[in-house]
Amino acid sequence: MRLDPLVRPRSIAIVGATDRGGPGRAVMESLGAIGFTGTIYPVNPKYPTVLNLTCYPSLIDLPEAPDIVVFSIRNPLIPEQMRLAVKRGARAAVIYDSGFAELGGDGVKLQDEIAGLAREAGMPVCGPNCMGILNPPARVTTYKQNIMDPAAIVGNVGIVSQSGSVCIGLLSDLRRYGVSLSVSAGNEAVTRTVDYLDYLIDDPNTKVIATFTETVREPERYVAALDRAADAGKPVVVIKVGRSERTQRAITSHTGGLAGSSRVFSELLRAHRAIEVSDLDEMTEVLAVCQGARWPRGRGISVITGSGGLSELILDNATALGLDLPPLLPAERAEAERVIGRITGDGNPFDAWGNGNYAVNLPHAMAVADRSERIDSICYCNDTSNDPVIGQPGRELENVTMLTTAARASSKPHYLMSTRSGVMNRKQIDAMRKEGLVVIGGTRQGLAALDRMGRWAVPANPARPRLAKPQTPLADRLGGGRRTINEFDAKRMLAAYGIAVTREQRAATLAEATLAARALGYPVVLKALSDSIAHKTELGLVAVNLKDEAELADAFARLSARLDAIEPRPADAAFLVQEFVRGGVEVFAGVSRDPDFGLALAFGMGGVAIEVVRDFALRMLPLRQGDAEAMIAGTRGAALLGAVRGGKAADVERLAACLYALGDFAWHNAAGDAEIDPNPIKLPPQGIRCVVVDALIVARPDAGP
Ligand code: ADP
Ligand code: MG
């Protein structure tokens, strides 16, 4: 469905237009304000004219088929009017009213009815439960708020929001960016976020895209759109609500869609180079940074202030956020101090007060930062507001001049940063804009925006060649109707991918177990083995560190009794004798399937830590080069690997190889596996291997034989 009639209509019918008010009149007034040169058809049987335009009694009476019909009427009347719109050949529609799928029950039916009519007619629809669409460059709007200053609205940010209030929020302060298209998409009965995304990626007026999303519909198309945006060099800034379970429940009852797992979604965004932010403050700063003529090309930030205290405050917050503020190198420091005098701290943030010669020191600090290879953006802190009541008159513009002079001599982006979010001076903003520079604000949000853009600029890791799929008979056993695959079989399947597993043997009787233990060498571990026992420890079916035949016999008797006590006793029950892997660090890895976005690999420290600390890294499959190493480095607990084991690089390498192989295994078996759970993987203190000690594979319920 082409969106042109929806986003840039040339003829607009407004059903329910009146002189008295309501969305219909606001749209008509805004169309006047924005300089719309097409045709407006008010439709209302009650009036001969609306705002001095000829008013038509019914859509059927219009002299031409309109590009778009705007429904400024209550929801029960809409299906009938929609039929008329289709009949009259309308090419698109906007429905403002609520009372549809977001209410459930009859609301869903009403929405389905309208969506059915529109789809059949091939008609894109914005809403219902929305505010409409604002297209300043095309001088057209169906957005139901009044436009006060049409010139100030135009810009390069494309907004797509499932919440009207978020549109209001983003449009409420347009000092630092303007809009190429703003869509309040509402319930998305027909036309969806991904449709608008596709449009904006191709829209020459749009340079950056901001989205607010409760529910992602058509996940595969959505992901493809993110990739296309990245290839087109257009950052997609995303707020996705549903990070807490309470929010997820609210969403379910609010828009009629389910919010997927937020961790997977965040990871998906990262993998597809979208920029995730958590609120409108963070989003605004990224949009502002995108207005600069130069964008950060990496994450290194130099923050320059005139105050030690402020430097410390910023450093605390930047450190907590994991921002990259590289300290001055000794040579840089020497060069800085030669002119400025004593510098506090490690020089980033750079308190350039020194000997107090402000007009010399600040430019010198910027020059030092400019020459540093580790610095990608330079940020000078200065606080003032739109209507300052105190301060040094004229100083605002002096600061701007200093910055623009420094920026002209440099190839790096320069920023003026206010320390309070949203508190900034319009004169400064305008003067900076003339030079292609921007003001950012709020130290956390502002600096985080530079970091986000710096990350965005770094290309994604290259794809990684996958292992060849090994030819093993076991690989085909998944589809054999087995829900779960026990430890022994699961490990054989993993071993076929070169993943190290414990040496072990199946045993049916004590005699077989004893022979196996002798062959393996004591100490050994004895476990019960069955497809129907997913978690053995819970049932007391794992006995570790058995030092001799007597201990093995004891354990065998104990485990047998416990197996016998299970009602009914699993028909496939057997025993597993395996080497005991002493000491070392336990980690876990697990592949699971997100219903929307496919397979994701988790990695973290093992044991209770996962449930309590929830310290794990996540990546979508297939893994790209460097992903496994980054996952290991990105887990707080993995620091333990270094601390406990003297930081042997070989460990990380082996563990990474294991994660890559696991990813390949999951990818090859994607059709059948729902969950692959090697837990724990042990890194014994000898440091010679990393070995899977237990594994479980759960097949997808719908995977046929
Ligand atoms: P479960 O089915 O309960 O997950 P596991 O096979 O993972 O059973 O065993 C439980 C715990 O016992 C493991 O997390 C690990 O700490 C320890 N363990 C199991 N097998 C071995 C082994 N071969 N060597 C050393 N420790 C082991
Ligand atoms: Mg286990």
Tab-separated table of C-alpha atoms in Angstrom, residues 82-412:
chain	number	residue	atom	x	y	z
A	82	MET	CA	-15.938	4.255	5.987
A	83	ARG	CA	-18.159	2.341	3.545
A	84	LEU	CA	-19.098	5.628	1.912
A	85	ALA	CA	-15.443	6.667	1.727
A	86	VAL	CA	-14.564	3.407	-0.019
A	87	LYS	CA	-17.538	3.807	-2.328
A	88	ARG	CA	-16.485	7.356	-3.244
A	89	GLY	CA	-12.984	6.081	-4.079
A	90	ALA	CA	-11.096	7.739	-1.206
A	91	ARG	CA	-7.460	6.655	-1.179
A	92	ALA	CA	-6.629	6.938	2.555
A	93	ALA	CA	-8.191	7.686	5.956
A	94	VAL	CA	-7.406	9.080	9.404
A	95	ILE	CA	-9.504	8.005	12.391
A	96	TYR	CA	-8.966	9.967	15.618
A	97	ASP	CA	-11.527	8.519	17.957
A	98	SER	CA	-10.732	5.876	20.565
A	99	GLY	CA	-12.920	3.029	21.757
A	100	PHE	CA	-11.482	0.310	19.511
A	101	ALA	CA	-9.044	-2.559	20.034
A	102	GLU	CA	-7.546	-0.839	23.079
A	103	LEU	CA	-10.819	-1.568	24.918
A	104	GLY	CA	-11.007	-5.244	23.903
A	105	GLY	CA	-14.353	-6.962	23.282
A	106	ASP	CA	-16.677	-5.002	21.003
A	107	GLY	CA	-13.942	-2.434	20.362
A	108	VAL	CA	-11.851	-5.142	18.702
A	109	LYS	CA	-14.796	-6.092	16.484
A	110	LEU	CA	-15.402	-2.494	15.489
A	111	GLN	CA	-11.724	-2.053	14.618
A	112	ASP	CA	-11.621	-5.322	12.658
A	113	GLU	CA	-14.634	-4.232	10.657
A	114	ILE	CA	-12.983	-0.957	9.653
A	115	ALA	CA	-9.625	-2.618	8.974
A	116	GLY	CA	-11.348	-5.191	6.755
A	117	LEU	CA	-13.024	-2.500	4.674
A	118	ALA	CA	-9.772	-0.566	4.291
A	119	ARG	CA	-7.660	-3.586	3.397
A	120	GLU	CA	-10.133	-4.731	0.815
A	121	ALA	CA	-10.014	-1.278	-0.745
A	122	GLY	CA	-6.197	-1.137	-0.492
A	123	MET	CA	-6.524	1.981	1.610
A	124	PRO	CA	-3.845	3.013	4.150
A	125	VAL	CA	-5.345	4.199	7.445
A	126	CYS	CA	-3.809	6.168	10.305
A	127	GLY	CA	-5.346	5.216	13.666
A	128	PRO	CA	-7.826	4.748	15.139
A	129	ASN	CA	-7.084	6.258	18.548
A	130	CYS	CA	-4.518	8.671	17.113
A	131	MET	CA	-3.732	12.353	16.483
A	132	GLY	CA	-3.033	12.148	12.743
A	133	ILE	CA	-0.105	13.078	10.545
A	134	LEU	CA	1.877	16.293	10.194
A	135	ASN	CA	3.980	16.829	7.059
A	136	PRO	CA	5.571	20.293	7.214
A	137	PRO	CA	7.797	20.060	4.086
A	138	ALA	CA	4.764	19.078	1.973
A	139	ARG	CA	2.707	21.809	3.673
A	140	VAL	CA	-0.054	19.443	4.652
A	141	THR	CA	-1.429	18.151	7.933
A	142	THR	CA	-4.143	15.962	9.391
A	143	TYR	CA	-2.624	16.329	12.872
A	144	LYS	CA	-5.432	17.381	15.151
A	145	GLN	CA	-3.623	20.141	17.027
A	146	ASN	CA	-3.383	23.731	15.893
A	147	ILE	CA	-0.158	24.815	14.249
A	148	MET	CA	1.019	28.131	15.628
A	149	ASP	CA	4.379	28.622	13.929
A	150	PRO	CA	4.566	26.638	10.668
A	151	ALA	CA	8.076	27.845	9.760
A	152	ALA	CA	9.552	26.602	13.041
A	153	ILE	CA	8.170	23.089	12.594
A	154	VAL	CA	10.000	22.136	9.405
A	155	GLY	CA	13.037	19.931	9.783
A	156	ASN	CA	14.511	16.494	9.200
A	157	VAL	CA	13.193	14.335	12.049
A	158	GLY	CA	10.632	11.682	11.132
A	159	ILE	CA	8.486	10.735	14.126
A	160	VAL	CA	6.379	7.579	14.378
A	161	SER	CA	4.612	7.134	17.675
A	162	GLN	CA	1.980	4.713	18.882
A	163	SER	CA	1.196	7.296	21.540
A	164	GLY	CA	-0.296	10.669	20.672
A	165	SER	CA	1.036	12.205	23.864
A	166	VAL	CA	4.571	11.302	22.883
A	167	CYS	CA	4.013	13.239	19.627
A	168	ILE	CA	2.813	16.161	21.707
A	169	GLY	CA	5.912	15.836	23.895
A	170	LEU	CA	8.324	15.749	20.972
A	171	LEU	CA	6.593	18.638	19.205
A	172	SER	CA	6.314	20.777	22.326
A	173	ASP	CA	9.872	22.107	22.076
A	174	LEU	CA	11.213	22.579	18.559
A	175	ARG	CA	14.113	24.888	19.383
A	176	ARG	CA	16.731	22.387	18.307
A	177	TYR	CA	15.167	20.218	15.600
A	178	GLY	CA	12.251	20.268	13.203
A	179	VAL	CA	10.012	17.658	11.696
A	180	SER	CA	9.931	16.079	8.245
A	181	LEU	CA	6.924	13.934	9.166
A	182	SER	CA	5.177	13.268	12.452
A	183	VAL	CA	2.849	10.285	12.629
A	184	SER	CA	0.657	9.520	15.588
A	185	ALA	CA	-0.091	5.941	14.524
A	186	GLY	CA	-2.513	4.979	17.299
A	187	ASN	CA	-3.848	1.427	17.226
A	188	GLU	CA	-2.367	0.746	13.778
A	189	ALA	CA	-5.453	-1.113	12.589
A	190	VAL	CA	-4.160	-1.024	9.017
A	191	THR	CA	-0.993	1.029	8.572
A	192	ARG	CA	1.768	0.216	10.999
A	193	THR	CA	5.006	1.609	12.397
A	194	VAL	CA	6.968	-0.506	9.942
A	195	ASP	CA	5.059	0.980	6.980
A	196	TYR	CA	5.904	4.487	8.122
A	197	LEU	CA	9.511	3.442	8.771
A	198	ASP	CA	9.809	2.162	5.222
A	199	TYR	CA	8.412	5.440	3.959
A	200	LEU	CA	10.785	7.576	6.047
A	201	ILE	CA	13.852	5.582	5.026
A	202	ASP	CA	13.133	6.569	1.421
A	203	ASP	CA	11.971	10.092	2.249
A	204	PRO	CA	14.647	12.609	1.176
A	205	ASN	CA	13.467	15.134	3.798
A	206	THR	CA	14.152	12.738	6.662
A	207	LYS	CA	17.626	12.419	8.175
A	208	VAL	CA	16.821	10.748	11.505
A	209	ILE	CA	13.831	8.704	12.681
A	210	ALA	CA	12.338	8.750	16.185
A	211	THR	CA	9.888	6.042	17.206
A	212	PHE	CA	7.805	5.320	20.276
A	213	THR	CA	6.590	1.741	20.287
A	214	GLU	CA	4.416	-0.352	22.553
A	215	THR	CA	3.923	-3.266	20.187
A	216	VAL	CA	6.012	-4.333	17.206
A	217	ARG	CA	3.793	-5.809	14.529
A	218	GLU	CA	5.349	-7.807	11.668
A	219	PRO	CA	8.685	-8.306	13.460
A	220	GLU	CA	10.548	-9.635	10.403
A	221	ARG	CA	9.666	-6.598	8.313
A	222	TYR	CA	10.532	-4.380	11.251
A	223	VAL	CA	14.021	-5.837	11.541
A	224	ALA	CA	14.536	-5.542	7.782
A	225	ALA	CA	13.513	-1.881	8.008
A	226	LEU	CA	16.073	-1.255	10.770
A	227	ASP	CA	18.785	-2.735	8.550
A	228	ARG	CA	17.686	-0.664	5.614
A	229	ALA	CA	17.724	2.508	7.744
A	230	ALA	CA	21.249	1.721	8.949
A	231	ASP	CA	22.384	1.159	5.362
A	232	ALA	CA	20.784	4.457	4.375
A	233	GLY	CA	22.740	6.223	7.141
A	234	LYS	CA	19.590	7.228	9.007
A	235	PRO	CA	19.694	6.612	12.750
A	236	VAL	CA	16.479	5.126	14.160
A	237	VAL	CA	15.999	6.255	17.753
A	238	VAL	CA	13.663	3.927	19.618
A	239	ILE	CA	11.703	4.114	22.830
A	240	LYS	CA	10.129	0.739	23.512
A	241	VAL	CA	7.906	0.538	26.541
A	242	GLY	CA	7.287	-2.693	28.398
A	243	ARG	CA	10.532	-3.001	30.337
A	244	SER	CA	8.733	-3.977	33.519
A	245	GLU	CA	6.099	-6.658	33.956
A	246	ARG	CA	3.642	-4.070	35.219
A	247	THR	CA	4.087	-2.040	32.044
A	248	GLN	CA	3.671	-5.162	29.952
A	249	ARG	CA	0.330	-5.851	31.607
A	250	ALA	CA	-0.749	-2.265	30.941
A	251	ILE	CA	0.233	-2.577	27.293
A	252	THR	CA	-1.654	-5.808	26.859
A	253	SER	CA	-4.809	-4.149	28.013
A	254	HIS	CA	-4.027	-0.889	26.230
A	255	THR	CA	-3.281	-1.580	22.568
A	256	GLY	CA	-4.229	-5.187	22.111
A	257	GLY	CA	-0.693	-6.461	21.437
A	258	LEU	CA	1.778	-8.379	23.558
A	259	ALA	CA	5.055	-6.787	24.554
A	260	GLY	CA	7.898	-9.192	23.877
A	261	SER	CA	10.824	-9.775	26.179
A	262	SER	CA	12.463	-6.404	26.689
A	263	ARG	CA	15.992	-7.784	27.003
A	264	VAL	CA	15.729	-9.547	23.666
A	265	PHE	CA	14.252	-6.457	22.075
A	266	SER	CA	17.036	-4.209	23.370
A	267	GLU	CA	19.585	-6.641	22.031
A	268	LEU	CA	17.799	-6.830	18.712
A	269	LEU	CA	17.909	-3.044	18.411
A	270	ARG	CA	21.618	-3.001	19.182
A	271	ALA	CA	22.319	-5.756	16.667
A	272	HIS	CA	20.473	-3.861	13.959
A	273	ARG	CA	22.065	-0.518	14.821
A	274	ALA	CA	18.981	1.200	16.148
A	275	ILE	CA	19.567	3.612	19.037
A	276	GLU	CA	17.553	2.696	22.086
A	277	VAL	CA	16.711	5.417	24.600
A	278	SER	CA	14.587	5.218	27.706
A	279	ASP	CA	12.767	8.543	27.732
A	280	LEU	CA	11.996	11.705	25.785
A	281	ASP	CA	14.910	13.604	27.372
A	282	GLU	CA	17.389	11.066	26.030
A	283	MET	CA	15.612	10.944	22.692
A	284	THR	CA	15.609	14.736	22.333
A	285	GLU	CA	19.367	14.935	22.876
A	286	VAL	CA	20.041	12.323	20.192
A	287	LEU	CA	17.766	14.200	17.788
A	288	ALA	CA	19.625	17.406	18.645
A	289	VAL	CA	23.039	15.817	18.046
A	290	CYS	CA	21.784	14.639	14.643
A	291	GLN	CA	21.225	18.288	13.682
A	292	GLY	CA	24.949	18.992	13.775
A	293	ALA	CA	26.798	19.262	10.476
A	294	ARG	CA	29.279	16.695	11.867
A	295	TRP	CA	28.343	13.624	13.861
A	296	PRO	CA	30.601	11.891	16.391
A	297	ARG	CA	32.641	9.221	14.624
A	298	GLY	CA	33.462	7.300	17.786
A	299	ARG	CA	32.704	7.202	21.490
A	300	GLY	CA	35.541	9.283	22.958
A	301	ILE	CA	34.287	12.511	24.538
A	302	SER	CA	36.270	15.427	25.927
A	303	VAL	CA	34.251	17.490	28.383
A	304	ILE	CA	35.640	20.936	29.081
A	305	THR	CA	34.441	22.978	32.043
A	306	GLY	CA	35.615	25.890	34.131
A	307	SER	CA	35.014	24.130	37.419
A	308	GLY	CA	36.549	21.299	39.409
A	309	GLY	CA	33.311	20.496	41.219
A	310	LEU	CA	31.275	20.257	38.058
A	311	SER	CA	33.978	18.085	36.511
A	312	GLU	CA	33.705	15.671	39.416
A	313	LEU	CA	29.920	15.535	39.191
A	314	ILE	CA	30.072	14.821	35.479
A	315	LEU	CA	32.783	12.206	35.919
A	316	ASP	CA	30.737	10.347	38.531
A	317	ASN	CA	27.745	10.160	36.235
A	318	ALA	CA	29.718	9.438	33.085
A	319	THR	CA	31.505	6.586	34.834
A	320	ALA	CA	28.221	5.120	36.071
A	321	LEU	CA	26.883	5.249	32.507
A	322	GLY	CA	30.009	3.637	31.069
A	323	LEU	CA	30.814	6.626	28.856
A	324	ASP	CA	34.252	6.950	27.329
A	325	LEU	CA	35.976	10.066	28.736
A	326	PRO	CA	39.658	9.291	28.094
A	327	PRO	CA	42.022	11.028	30.567
A	328	LEU	CA	44.773	13.275	29.217
A	329	LEU	CA	47.989	11.479	28.278
A	330	PRO	CA	51.132	12.820	30.013
A	331	ALA	CA	52.248	14.747	26.909
A	332	GLU	CA	48.769	16.229	26.461
A	333	ARG	CA	48.687	17.226	30.089
A	334	ALA	CA	52.085	18.874	29.879
A	335	GLU	CA	51.013	20.840	26.819
A	336	ALA	CA	47.768	21.869	28.539
A	337	GLU	CA	49.476	22.921	31.783
A	338	ARG	CA	52.125	24.896	29.897
A	339	VAL	CA	49.424	27.456	29.074
A	340	ILE	CA	46.626	26.871	31.564
A	341	GLY	CA	48.480	26.154	34.781
A	342	ARG	CA	47.534	23.383	37.179
A	343	ILE	CA	44.795	21.009	36.005
A	344	THR	CA	42.782	19.050	38.543
A	345	GLY	CA	42.012	15.335	38.284
A	346	ASP	CA	43.062	13.382	35.215
A	347	GLY	CA	42.018	16.064	32.759
A	348	ASN	CA	38.674	14.697	31.541
A	349	PRO	CA	36.405	16.374	32.341
A	350	PHE	CA	38.925	19.085	31.801
A	351	ASP	CA	38.685	21.892	34.355
A	352	ALA	CA	40.281	24.623	32.267
A	353	TRP	CA	40.088	27.312	34.947
A	354	GLY	CA	43.766	26.993	35.883
A	355	ASN	CA	45.337	30.462	36.176
A	356	GLY	CA	41.938	32.038	35.502
A	357	ASN	CA	42.745	33.415	32.058
A	358	TYR	CA	39.482	32.158	30.651
A	359	ALA	CA	39.755	33.637	27.124
A	360	VAL	CA	43.073	31.867	26.540
A	361	ASN	CA	42.565	28.706	28.583
A	362	LEU	CA	39.310	27.459	27.111
A	363	PRO	CA	40.448	27.641	23.477
A	364	HIS	CA	43.715	25.991	24.463
A	365	ALA	CA	41.865	23.159	26.230
A	366	MET	CA	39.772	22.616	23.098
A	367	ALA	CA	42.862	22.567	20.916
A	368	VAL	CA	44.498	19.942	23.130
A	369	ALA	CA	41.345	17.809	22.943
A	370	ASP	CA	41.177	18.298	19.205
A	371	ARG	CA	44.672	16.877	18.736
A	372	SER	CA	43.977	13.768	20.837
A	373	GLU	CA	43.336	10.651	18.775
A	374	ARG	CA	41.072	9.204	21.426
A	375	ILE	CA	38.651	12.125	21.345
A	376	ASP	CA	35.750	12.084	18.876
A	377	SER	CA	33.643	14.928	20.221
A	378	ILE	CA	34.395	18.060	22.196
A	379	CYS	CA	31.896	19.426	24.596
A	380	TYR	CA	32.046	22.703	26.486
A	381	CYS	CA	29.830	23.149	29.556
A	382	ASN	CA	28.060	26.410	30.056
A	383	ASP	CA	24.791	27.248	31.798
A	384	THR	CA	22.330	29.934	30.932
A	385	SER	CA	18.663	30.007	30.031
A	386	ASN	CA	16.250	31.669	27.619
A	387	ASP	CA	15.672	34.689	29.825
A	388	PRO	CA	18.653	34.950	32.140
A	389	VAL	CA	18.073	37.152	35.165
A	390	ILE	CA	21.625	36.896	36.438
A	391	GLY	CA	25.036	36.314	34.904
A	392	GLN	CA	27.521	38.197	32.743
A	393	PRO	CA	25.693	40.066	29.992
A	394	GLY	CA	26.990	39.150	26.554
A	395	ARG	CA	28.903	36.131	27.816
A	396	GLU	CA	26.495	33.688	26.079
A	397	LEU	CA	27.571	34.764	22.663
A	398	GLU	CA	31.245	35.028	23.624
A	399	ASN	CA	31.096	31.320	24.465
A	400	VAL	CA	29.512	30.553	21.129
A	401	THR	CA	32.177	32.511	19.277
A	402	MET	CA	34.875	30.634	21.111
A	403	LEU	CA	33.307	27.322	20.178
A	404	THR	CA	32.688	28.194	16.546
A	405	THR	CA	36.280	29.402	16.203
A	406	ALA	CA	37.555	26.120	17.648
A	407	ALA	CA	35.168	24.077	15.501
A	408	ARG	CA	36.272	25.803	12.298
A	409	ALA	CA	39.862	24.827	12.982
A	410	SER	CA	38.895	21.208	13.656
A	411	SER	CA	37.250	18.274	11.904
A	412	LYS	CA	35.558	17.043	15.075
